[in-house]
Tab-separated table of C-alpha atoms in Angstrom:
chain	number	residue	atom	x	y	z
K	1	MET	CA	-14.447	204.049	87.196
K	2	TYR	CA	-11.172	205.377	88.598
K	3	VAL	CA	-11.835	206.624	92.248
K	4	LEU	CA	-9.046	208.980	92.533
K	5	LYS	CA	-9.799	210.799	89.017
K	6	ASP	CA	-13.784	211.417	90.554
K	7	LEU	CA	-12.101	212.648	93.812
K	8	TRP	CA	-9.744	215.036	91.624
K	9	GLU	CA	-12.618	216.249	89.528
K	10	GLY	CA	-15.395	216.840	92.581
K	11	ASN	CA	-17.576	213.948	91.904
K	12	ILE	CA	-16.822	212.583	95.287
K	13	THR	CA	-16.754	214.744	98.027
K	14	PRO	CA	-16.110	212.845	101.509
K	15	ALA	CA	-16.290	216.617	103.283
K	16	ASP	CA	-20.116	216.883	101.817
K	17	ARG	CA	-22.222	215.245	104.778
K	18	GLY	CA	-25.161	216.243	106.263
K	19	TYR	CA	-27.585	214.302	109.056
K	20	ARG	CA	-30.779	212.990	110.055
K	21	LYS	CA	-33.731	215.018	111.469
K	22	GLY	CA	-34.227	213.459	114.657
K	23	SER	CA	-30.973	211.769	115.307
K	24	PRO	CA	-28.551	212.457	118.478
K	25	TYR	CA	-26.261	214.544	116.040
K	26	ALA	CA	-29.210	216.749	115.060
K	27	ARG	CA	-30.605	217.120	118.573
K	28	LEU	CA	-26.750	217.811	119.613
K	29	ILE	CA	-26.681	220.522	117.040
K	30	HIS	CA	-29.870	222.077	118.144
K	31	GLN	CA	-29.078	222.647	121.687
K	32	ALA	CA	-25.582	224.010	120.447
K	33	ASN	CA	-27.269	226.681	118.386
K	34	GLU	CA	-29.633	227.541	120.708
K	35	SER	CA	-26.987	228.120	123.611
K	36	GLU	CA	-24.579	230.202	120.962
K	37	ASP	CA	-27.810	232.388	120.046
K	38	GLU	CA	-28.178	232.964	123.763
K	39	PHE	CA	-24.912	233.716	124.542
K	40	TYR	CA	-24.269	235.913	121.147
K	41	ASN	CA	-27.813	238.277	122.349
K	42	HIS	CA	-26.246	238.922	125.442
K	43	LEU	CA	-22.950	240.482	123.555
K	44	SER	CA	-22.153	244.046	123.094
K	45	ASP	CA	-21.636	245.095	119.515
K	46	ALA	CA	-17.851	244.821	120.248
K	47	GLY	CA	-18.428	241.459	121.733
K	48	LYS	CA	-20.420	240.446	118.160
K	49	LYS	CA	-17.820	241.279	116.204
K	50	ALA	CA	-14.572	239.422	118.557
K	51	TYR	CA	-17.095	236.846	118.473
K	52	GLN	CA	-17.296	236.268	114.831
K	53	VAL	CA	-13.846	236.360	114.456
K	54	TYR	CA	-13.175	233.509	117.410
K	55	CYS	CA	-15.805	231.676	115.253
K	56	ASP	CA	-14.201	232.259	111.878
K	57	GLN	CA	-10.619	231.700	113.110
K	58	GLN	CA	-12.138	228.473	114.856
K	59	ALA	CA	-13.837	226.933	111.574
K	60	HIS	CA	-10.637	227.519	109.952
K	61	VAL	CA	-8.846	225.488	112.563
K	62	GLU	CA	-11.328	222.792	112.324
K	63	ASP	CA	-10.890	222.344	108.236
K	64	VAL	CA	-7.340	221.894	109.207
K	65	LYS	CA	-8.331	219.402	111.494
K	66	ASP	CA	-10.372	217.658	109.891
K	67	CYS	CA	-8.167	217.637	106.738
K	68	ASP	CA	-5.553	216.231	108.913
K	69	THR	CA	-7.921	213.653	110.025
K	70	PHE	CA	-9.422	212.818	106.204
K	71	ILE	CA	-5.608	212.019	105.204
K	72	ARG	CA	-4.183	210.355	107.975
K	73	GLY	CA	-7.128	207.984	107.774
K	74	PHE	CA	-6.476	207.574	103.719
K	75	ARG	CA	-3.061	206.577	104.514
K	76	LEU	CA	-3.799	204.315	107.127
K	77	GLY	CA	-6.539	202.530	104.778
K	78	ALA	CA	-3.472	202.505	101.974
K	79	ARG	CA	-1.287	200.824	104.239
K	80	MET	CA	-3.865	198.009	105.577
K	81	ILE	CA	-4.250	197.199	101.929
K	82	LEU	CA	-0.933	196.846	101.586
K	83	ASP	CA	-1.155	194.642	104.552
K	84	VAL	CA	-3.789	192.280	103.094
K	85	VAL	CA	-2.002	192.109	99.288
K	86	GLY	CA	1.786	191.868	100.836
K	87	GLU	CA	3.352	189.402	101.449
K	88	TYR	CA	3.131	187.986	105.081
K	89	ASP	CA	5.689	185.353	107.176
K	90	SER	CA	2.968	183.625	109.406
K	91	PRO	CA	4.319	181.712	112.570
K	92	MET	CA	1.246	179.433	112.362
K	93	VAL	CA	-0.039	177.121	109.413
K	94	GLN	CA	-3.691	176.944	108.154
K	95	ILE	CA	-4.669	173.430	108.935
K	96	ASN	CA	-5.271	172.522	105.388
K	97	GLU	CA	-1.204	173.318	104.774
K	98	LEU	CA	-0.413	170.896	107.504
K	99	ASN	CA	1.118	168.234	105.142
K	100	THR	CA	3.342	170.719	102.916
K	101	ALA	CA	4.581	172.715	106.124
K	102	GLU	CA	8.280	172.586	106.860
């Protein structure tokens, strides 16, 4: 099992997520959709076209932001792993190591 290979081959897709019905997130999405529908219905045809362009551009912005957040989180996790497996010169000593401490 190689996580990077699975990620490369599309077997792991961290961006593909859903949400549970009745969850706080589901309620917020429902409210936002209702507000958007009400807003959209008050627009002229030209306004609807402009709004759709805006929504498409905003979706691209969100994709870039989400990708960057994923990469930064992954890099932070990798650095944390390196901290765990790397050497650490602690100023403190474990109690069971007191007899050998300098």
